Tab-separated table of C-alpha atoms in Angstrom:
chain	number	residue	atom	x	y	z
A	1	UNK	CA	19.495	-9.203	8.714
A	2	UNK	CA	21.635	-6.257	10.290
A	3	UNK	CA	19.632	-6.841	13.753
A	4	UNK	CA	20.946	-10.594	13.752
A	5	UNK	CA	24.431	-9.704	12.857
A	6	UNK	CA	25.085	-6.701	15.002
A	7	UNK	CA	22.767	-6.691	17.917
A	8	UNK	CA	24.541	-9.753	19.389
A	9	UNK	CA	27.770	-8.030	19.312
A	10	UNK	CA	26.465	-5.317	21.494
A	11	UNK	CA	28.455	-6.730	24.498
A	12	UNK	CA	31.820	-6.004	22.596
A	13	UNK	CA	30.723	-2.902	20.852
A	14	UNK	CA	27.991	-0.916	22.851
A	15	UNK	CA	26.887	1.335	19.705
A	16	UNK	CA	25.473	-2.113	18.289
A	17	UNK	CA	22.796	-1.582	20.900
A	18	UNK	CA	20.918	0.463	18.601
A	19	UNK	CA	19.757	-2.058	16.571
A	20	UNK	CA	17.233	-3.170	18.834
A	21	UNK	CA	15.185	0.045	18.295
A	22	UNK	CA	12.500	-0.059	15.724
A	23	UNK	CA	12.839	3.644	15.280
A	24	UNK	CA	16.497	3.379	14.550
A	25	UNK	CA	15.951	0.600	12.098
A	26	UNK	CA	12.646	2.499	10.476
A	27	UNK	CA	15.063	5.410	9.517
A	28	UNK	CA	17.586	2.965	8.317
A	29	UNK	CA	15.255	0.819	5.959
A	30	UNK	CA	13.627	4.196	4.863
A	31	UNK	CA	17.021	5.684	3.761
A	32	UNK	CA	18.115	2.457	2.004
A	33	UNK	CA	15.090	1.923	0.205
A	34	UNK	CA	15.175	5.576	-1.040
A	35	UNK	CA	18.827	5.533	-2.397
A	36	UNK	CA	18.397	1.877	-3.829
A	37	UNK	CA	15.502	3.029	-5.649
A	38	UNK	CA	17.459	5.873	-6.928
A	39	UNK	CA	20.203	3.565	-8.104
A	40	UNK	CA	17.752	0.810	-9.759
A	41	UNK	CA	15.048	3.036	-11.418
A	42	UNK	CA	17.462	4.251	-14.387
A	43	UNK	CA	18.450	0.574	-14.946
A	44	UNK	CA	14.815	-0.595	-14.775
A	45	UNK	CA	13.362	2.028	-17.040
A	46	UNK	CA	16.041	1.281	-19.657
A	47	UNK	CA	14.984	-2.354	-19.615
A	48	UNK	CA	11.460	-1.542	-19.919
A	49	UNK	CA	12.037	0.603	-22.860
A	50	UNK	CA	14.243	-1.637	-24.414
A	51	UNK	CA	11.785	-4.609	-24.251
A	52	UNK	CA	9.157	-2.248	-25.184
A	53	UNK	CA	7.056	-2.934	-21.963
A	54	UNK	CA	4.629	0.039	-22.800
A	55	UNK	CA	1.565	1.245	-20.900
A	56	UNK	CA	-1.439	0.951	-23.408
A	57	UNK	CA	-3.606	3.944	-23.444
A	58	UNK	CA	-7.319	3.983	-22.572
A	59	UNK	CA	-9.171	4.548	-26.063
A	60	UNK	CA	-11.711	6.612	-24.200
A	61	UNK	CA	-9.267	8.568	-21.990
A	62	UNK	CA	-8.684	12.122	-21.690
A	63	UNK	CA	-7.027	13.619	-24.953
A	64	UNK	CA	-4.432	15.330	-22.970
A	65	UNK	CA	-3.000	11.817	-22.016
A	66	UNK	CA	-1.947	11.150	-25.816
A	67	UNK	CA	1.231	12.779	-25.019
A	68	UNK	CA	2.008	9.784	-22.462
A	69	UNK	CA	2.135	7.415	-25.332
A	70	UNK	CA	5.317	5.346	-25.158
A	71	UNK	CA	5.733	5.530	-21.385
A	72	UNK	CA	7.049	2.522	-20.066
A	73	UNK	CA	4.966	0.684	-17.408
A	74	UNK	CA	5.861	-2.009	-14.626
A	75	UNK	CA	7.676	0.466	-12.696
A	76	UNK	CA	6.285	-1.089	-9.692
A	77	UNK	CA	9.288	-3.237	-10.109
A	78	UNK	CA	11.547	-0.361	-8.805
A	79	UNK	CA	9.357	-0.340	-5.663
A	80	UNK	CA	9.306	-4.185	-5.289
A	81	UNK	CA	13.032	-4.612	-5.551
A	82	UNK	CA	14.195	-1.648	-3.307
A	83	UNK	CA	11.560	-2.252	-0.762
A	84	UNK	CA	11.778	-6.144	-0.267
A	85	UNK	CA	15.618	-5.910	-0.235
A	86	UNK	CA	15.701	-3.028	2.175
A	87	UNK	CA	13.170	-4.634	4.451
A	88	UNK	CA	15.056	-8.021	4.660
A	89	UNK	CA	18.207	-5.955	5.649
A	90	UNK	CA	16.601	-4.112	8.585
A	91	UNK	CA	13.788	-6.224	9.876
A	92	UNK	CA	14.024	-8.894	12.516
A	93	UNK	CA	13.690	-12.236	10.850
A	94	UNK	CA	12.158	-13.933	13.868
A	95	UNK	CA	9.045	-12.032	13.758
A	96	UNK	CA	6.116	-13.729	12.397
A	97	UNK	CA	4.611	-10.654	10.569
A	98	UNK	CA	7.822	-10.382	8.666
A	99	UNK	CA	7.256	-13.310	6.463
A	100	UNK	CA	3.429	-12.824	6.157
A	101	UNK	CA	4.151	-9.292	4.732
A	102	UNK	CA	7.053	-10.200	2.828
A	103	UNK	CA	5.508	-13.105	0.801
A	104	UNK	CA	2.116	-11.237	0.452
A	105	UNK	CA	4.113	-8.257	-1.298
A	106	UNK	CA	6.046	-10.768	-3.348
A	107	UNK	CA	2.888	-12.641	-4.319
A	108	UNK	CA	0.990	-9.318	-5.203
A	109	UNK	CA	3.876	-7.803	-7.046
A	110	UNK	CA	4.105	-11.353	-9.246
A	111	UNK	CA	0.468	-11.230	-10.010
A	112	UNK	CA	0.710	-7.433	-11.188
A	113	UNK	CA	3.743	-8.144	-13.012
A	114	UNK	CA	1.791	-11.022	-15.052
A	115	UNK	CA	-0.940	-8.565	-15.736
A	116	UNK	CA	1.358	-5.851	-16.980
A	117	UNK	CA	3.313	-7.997	-19.131
A	118	UNK	CA	0.251	-9.375	-20.709
A	119	UNK	CA	-0.759	-5.659	-21.564
A	120	UNK	CA	2.327	-4.727	-22.991
A	121	UNK	CA	2.465	-7.803	-25.201
A	122	UNK	CA	-1.050	-7.799	-26.422
A	123	UNK	CA	-0.712	-3.905	-26.660
A	124	UNK	CA	-4.222	-3.085	-25.245
A	125	UNK	CA	-5.126	-2.154	-21.678
A	126	UNK	CA	-7.032	-5.464	-20.827
A	127	UNK	CA	-4.175	-7.412	-19.430
A	128	UNK	CA	-5.099	-11.018	-17.818
A	129	UNK	CA	-8.816	-11.353	-17.457
A	130	UNK	CA	-10.583	-9.881	-14.322
A	131	UNK	CA	-11.657	-13.352	-13.473
A	132	UNK	CA	-8.150	-14.636	-13.311
A	133	UNK	CA	-6.948	-11.602	-11.662
A	134	UNK	CA	-9.784	-11.964	-8.975
A	135	UNK	CA	-9.048	-15.534	-8.531
A	136	UNK	CA	-5.318	-14.811	-7.818
A	137	UNK	CA	-6.130	-12.024	-5.268
A	138	UNK	CA	-8.826	-14.337	-3.653
A	139	UNK	CA	-5.842	-17.254	-3.196
A	140	UNK	CA	-3.745	-14.574	-1.195
A	141	UNK	CA	-6.958	-13.359	0.579
A	142	UNK	CA	-8.056	-16.745	1.748
A	143	UNK	CA	-4.533	-17.526	2.883
A	144	UNK	CA	-4.440	-14.172	5.096
A	145	UNK	CA	-7.833	-14.900	6.451
A	146	UNK	CA	-6.832	-18.356	7.319
A	147	UNK	CA	-3.570	-17.252	9.038
A	148	UNK	CA	-5.068	-14.326	10.893
A	149	UNK	CA	-7.957	-16.653	12.019
A	150	UNK	CA	-5.789	-19.656	13.175
A	151	UNK	CA	-2.791	-17.182	14.415
A	152	UNK	CA	-4.487	-14.061	15.494
A	153	UNK	CA	-2.669	-10.675	16.206
A	154	UNK	CA	-4.508	-10.742	19.580
A	155	UNK	CA	-6.420	-13.601	20.775
A	156	UNK	CA	-8.641	-11.637	22.953
A	157	UNK	CA	-10.003	-9.781	19.630
A	158	UNK	CA	-10.016	-12.604	17.255
A	159	UNK	CA	-12.891	-11.902	15.346
A	160	UNK	CA	-13.649	-8.121	16.863
A	161	UNK	CA	-13.027	-5.129	15.054
A	162	UNK	CA	-12.371	-1.715	16.838
A	163	UNK	CA	-14.580	1.304	15.957
A	164	UNK	CA	-12.580	4.332	15.715
A	165	UNK	CA	-13.303	7.304	18.007
A	166	UNK	CA	-15.516	5.260	20.526
A	167	UNK	CA	-13.912	4.095	23.758
A	168	UNK	CA	-13.572	0.287	24.064
A	169	UNK	CA	-16.228	-0.262	21.423
A	170	UNK	CA	-16.021	-3.444	19.257
A	171	UNK	CA	-17.932	-5.126	16.922
A	172	UNK	CA	-17.805	-8.963	17.094
A	173	UNK	CA	-18.204	-10.374	13.469
A	174	UNK	CA	-17.922	-13.990	14.381
A	175	UNK	CA	-17.499	-16.134	11.312
A	176	UNK	CA	-18.167	-13.441	9.160
A	177	UNK	CA	-14.636	-12.033	10.130
A	178	UNK	CA	-13.337	-14.415	7.417
A	179	UNK	CA	-15.265	-12.720	4.803
A	180	UNK	CA	-14.295	-9.341	6.144
A	181	UNK	CA	-10.691	-9.924	5.912
A	182	UNK	CA	-10.913	-11.160	2.097
A	183	UNK	CA	-13.084	-8.168	1.403
A	184	UNK	CA	-10.229	-5.855	2.905
A	185	UNK	CA	-7.432	-7.523	1.107
A	186	UNK	CA	-9.229	-7.446	-2.535
A	187	UNK	CA	-10.936	-3.946	-2.126
A	188	UNK	CA	-7.654	-2.438	-0.848
A	189	UNK	CA	-5.528	-3.642	-3.846
A	190	UNK	CA	-7.904	-2.749	-6.327
A	191	UNK	CA	-8.757	0.708	-5.221
A	192	UNK	CA	-5.167	1.745	-5.469
A	193	UNK	CA	-5.089	0.140	-8.976
A	194	UNK	CA	-8.156	2.420	-10.093
A	195	UNK	CA	-6.588	5.216	-8.478
A	196	UNK	CA	-3.176	4.911	-10.499
A	197	UNK	CA	-4.279	7.084	-13.517
A	198	UNK	CA	-2.106	10.413	-13.265
A	199	UNK	CA	1.468	10.918	-12.862
A	200	UNK	CA	2.324	10.693	-8.973
A	201	UNK	CA	-1.333	10.504	-7.674
A	202	UNK	CA	-1.464	6.935	-6.426
A	203	UNK	CA	1.983	6.741	-5.021
A	204	UNK	CA	1.799	10.134	-3.295
A	205	UNK	CA	-1.428	8.994	-1.249
A	206	UNK	CA	0.107	5.529	-0.738
A	207	UNK	CA	3.370	7.431	0.894
A	208	UNK	CA	0.858	9.263	3.287
A	209	UNK	CA	-1.145	6.278	4.133
A	210	UNK	CA	2.043	4.068	4.899
A	211	UNK	CA	3.539	6.844	7.041
A	212	UNK	CA	0.100	6.988	8.981
A	213	UNK	CA	-0.233	3.267	9.393
A	214	UNK	CA	3.553	2.981	10.366
A	215	UNK	CA	2.786	5.130	13.360
A	216	UNK	CA	-0.273	2.852	14.343
A	217	UNK	CA	1.879	-0.141	13.931
A	218	UNK	CA	4.593	1.052	16.046
A	219	UNK	CA	2.185	2.098	18.960
A	220	UNK	CA	0.251	-1.346	18.816
A	221	UNK	CA	3.608	-3.094	18.996
A	222	UNK	CA	4.538	-0.961	22.100
A	223	UNK	CA	2.808	-2.302	25.153
A	224	UNK	CA	3.029	0.808	27.238
A	225	UNK	CA	1.809	3.160	24.388
A	226	UNK	CA	-0.863	0.700	23.447
A	227	UNK	CA	-2.315	0.469	26.867
A	228	UNK	CA	-2.223	4.280	27.472
A	229	UNK	CA	-3.760	5.119	24.091
A	230	UNK	CA	-6.179	2.266	24.350
A	231	UNK	CA	-5.392	0.661	21.058
A	232	UNK	CA	-5.578	-3.242	20.509
A	233	UNK	CA	-2.058	-4.569	21.740
A	234	UNK	CA	-0.401	-6.339	18.956
A	235	UNK	CA	2.773	-7.788	20.252
A	236	UNK	CA	5.495	-7.766	17.290
A	237	UNK	CA	3.537	-5.346	15.162
A	238	UNK	CA	6.292	-2.781	15.073
A	239	UNK	CA	8.101	-4.690	12.643
A	240	UNK	CA	5.340	-3.877	10.404
A	241	UNK	CA	6.330	-0.272	10.838
A	242	UNK	CA	9.808	-1.210	9.256
A	243	UNK	CA	8.143	-2.411	6.271
A	244	UNK	CA	5.859	0.618	5.792
A	245	UNK	CA	8.878	3.127	6.305
A	246	UNK	CA	10.475	0.857	3.758
A	247	UNK	CA	7.697	1.596	1.404
A	248	UNK	CA	8.024	5.423	2.140
A	249	UNK	CA	11.593	5.341	1.148
A	250	UNK	CA	10.787	3.269	-2.056
A	251	UNK	CA	7.797	5.376	-2.936
A	252	UNK	CA	9.655	8.371	-2.745
A	253	UNK	CA	12.388	7.187	-4.980
A	254	UNK	CA	9.707	5.998	-7.560
A	255	UNK	CA	7.833	9.238	-7.173
A	256	UNK	CA	11.189	11.080	-8.374
A	257	UNK	CA	10.582	9.225	-11.877
A	258	UNK	CA	6.580	9.129	-11.683
A	259	UNK	CA	6.160	12.831	-10.952
A	260	UNK	CA	4.644	14.876	-13.731
A	261	UNK	CA	5.525	14.210	-16.651
A	262	UNK	CA	6.093	10.434	-15.582
A	263	UNK	CA	9.021	8.651	-16.989
A	264	UNK	CA	7.679	5.255	-15.995
A	265	UNK	CA	4.062	4.150	-14.704
A	266	UNK	CA	3.891	1.832	-11.915
A	267	UNK	CA	1.473	-0.439	-13.528
A	268	UNK	CA	-0.319	-3.387	-11.671
A	269	UNK	CA	2.933	-4.577	-10.383
A	270	UNK	CA	3.033	-1.528	-7.892
A	271	UNK	CA	-0.658	-1.024	-7.502
A	272	UNK	CA	-1.676	-4.525	-6.402
A	273	UNK	CA	1.456	-4.797	-4.158
A	274	UNK	CA	0.766	-1.348	-2.346
A	275	UNK	CA	-2.820	-1.683	-1.909
A	276	UNK	CA	-2.845	-5.094	-0.983
A	277	UNK	CA	-0.294	-4.878	1.557
A	278	UNK	CA	-1.660	-1.850	3.206
A	279	UNK	CA	-4.965	-3.695	3.790
A	280	UNK	CA	-3.231	-6.650	5.190
A	281	UNK	CA	-1.117	-4.446	7.683
A	282	UNK	CA	-4.580	-2.772	8.632
A	283	UNK	CA	-5.755	-6.298	9.574
A	284	UNK	CA	-2.615	-7.104	11.250
A	285	UNK	CA	-2.774	-4.323	13.753
A	286	UNK	CA	-6.662	-4.351	14.333
A	287	UNK	CA	-7.215	-1.030	12.851
A	288	UNK	CA	-9.361	-2.094	9.733
A	289	UNK	CA	-11.936	0.507	10.353
A	290	UNK	CA	-9.490	3.135	9.856
A	291	UNK	CA	-8.509	1.992	6.460
A	292	UNK	CA	-11.668	4.043	4.822
A	293	UNK	CA	-10.140	7.261	6.269
A	294	UNK	CA	-6.545	6.888	5.662
A	295	UNK	CA	-7.123	5.577	2.324
A	296	UNK	CA	-10.056	7.930	1.670
A	297	UNK	CA	-8.618	9.068	-1.689
A	298	UNK	CA	-8.725	5.495	-2.851
A	299	UNK	CA	-12.303	4.815	-1.540
A	300	UNK	CA	-13.453	7.971	-3.159
A	301	UNK	CA	-11.843	6.912	-6.503
A	302	UNK	CA	-13.314	3.465	-6.628
A	303	UNK	CA	-16.737	4.622	-5.148
A	304	UNK	CA	-16.807	7.023	-8.278
A	305	UNK	CA	-16.530	4.133	-10.734
A	306	UNK	CA	-19.221	1.940	-9.169
A	307	UNK	CA	-21.770	5.341	-9.045
A	308	UNK	CA	-20.783	6.029	-12.681
A	309	UNK	CA	-21.661	2.307	-13.800
A	310	UNK	CA	-24.814	2.386	-11.614
A	311	UNK	CA	-26.227	5.457	-12.459
A	312	UNK	CA	-25.547	4.763	-16.304
A	313	UNK	CA	-27.249	1.280	-15.978
A	314	UNK	CA	-30.296	2.723	-14.162
A	315	UNK	CA	-30.818	6.186	-15.352
A	316	UNK	CA	-28.947	6.192	-18.573
A	317	UNK	CA	-26.830	9.059	-17.679
A	318	UNK	CA	-23.715	9.591	-16.287
A	319	UNK	CA	-22.722	11.631	-13.176
A	320	UNK	CA	-19.314	12.385	-13.768
A	321	UNK	CA	-17.677	13.509	-16.897
A	322	UNK	CA	-15.381	10.358	-16.642
A	323	UNK	CA	-14.477	7.777	-14.033
A	324	UNK	CA	-12.418	7.462	-11.842
A	325	UNK	CA	-13.134	10.782	-10.352
A	326	UNK	CA	-9.613	12.199	-11.379
A	327	UNK	CA	-10.310	12.308	-14.799
A	328	UNK	CA	-13.592	14.120	-14.069
A	329	UNK	CA	-11.721	17.000	-12.750
A	330	UNK	CA	-9.241	16.773	-15.774
A	331	UNK	CA	-12.100	17.112	-18.296
A	332	UNK	CA	-13.512	20.087	-16.196
A	333	UNK	CA	-10.234	21.985	-17.180
A	334	UNK	CA	-7.971	21.063	-14.131
A	335	UNK	CA	-4.249	20.695	-15.007
A	336	UNK	CA	-3.095	17.310	-14.371
A	337	UNK	CA	-0.366	18.354	-11.605
A	338	UNK	CA	-3.367	20.452	-9.973
A	339	UNK	CA	-5.460	17.337	-9.569
A	340	UNK	CA	-2.730	15.247	-8.110
A	341	UNK	CA	-1.434	17.818	-5.682
A	342	UNK	CA	-5.020	18.549	-4.291
A	343	UNK	CA	-5.840	14.909	-4.112
A	344	UNK	CA	-2.592	14.811	-2.175
A	345	UNK	CA	-3.743	17.591	0.285
A	346	UNK	CA	-6.975	15.574	0.797
A	347	UNK	CA	-4.773	12.459	1.556
A	348	UNK	CA	-3.085	14.625	4.181
A	349	UNK	CA	-5.984	16.048	5.733
A	350	UNK	CA	-7.771	12.491	6.046
A	351	UNK	CA	-4.452	11.104	7.565
A	352	UNK	CA	-4.609	13.797	10.369
A	353	UNK	CA	-8.278	12.843	10.766
A	354	UNK	CA	-7.128	9.239	11.308
A	355	UNK	CA	-4.494	10.091	13.843
A	356	UNK	CA	-6.777	12.030	16.109
A	357	UNK	CA	-8.446	8.572	16.785
A	358	UNK	CA	-5.181	8.120	19.022
A	359	UNK	CA	-6.739	10.394	21.384
A	360	UNK	CA	-10.431	10.921	20.802
A	361	UNK	CA	-12.333	7.941	22.145
């Protein structure tokens, strides 16, 4: 909105010219989302406590988590409200990616809200059924797949995906690209959901992933930088970096209250929103195969669950003390903050590895 209000007035007041720069608006949206989340978080937390929107604890979870009883959930509302409001203030409304990511975030946040609300009212950790949640995610995934197929980020690379670290190497998925898009959206949303088990763990790694993809989105949208770095050029993708830096600001504000010991949990309201939108942005800027690296912590977490189930069903034994993996380390005696910070460090290392793809080709 600020762009459309002030940039046309640059002929009368030249400093308004700064609103054309993505870097300026990226800083603006980050600070706006940060301070807005600081402002609304105490209000949201009080409301959640008043209405007893409490996170039910896993019956088989670590005993140390019993102290978390009574902590409100659905804190993802803090992120959702501060992010989307700030995003609309600083983004260009005439950009096609603006509304795709805005409504995707709104949809995923609402789907997570329904799940959190049902968990809190039924007082158990089940929420809406896995089938209904999957159907809800599939609806959005089909929409995103159809949109990116009919209006691709770059027509030359319609069904092609770039293989990182290899010079001009692409894999053409053909009609399987639609299935690929659906898998990316659903898996990224659920990987964050599974990781959200310790105070600050998921949001910290999401902030790292968002900062990384903000760089790629900005570079892909800049014709000269994209050509120099041999990235797939995606005109207009720079506006997605506005969303991502807004996510960083909102995430930092939420982390203030979600850090150990957490005053609020993000719940599915935040987890589905954050994971799903990161996956969609990876698709929009044609950096899909960097997602397992940038989101490596989330990949490891969801993989640990599948491995645990597989080994138990086929061999009758568990390979971890408990899944997801962060609970395994808790049961080995690591303090919760130590697990969280060490997983953040891994996330930072993986982000740096991903960024080397800008030059290693």
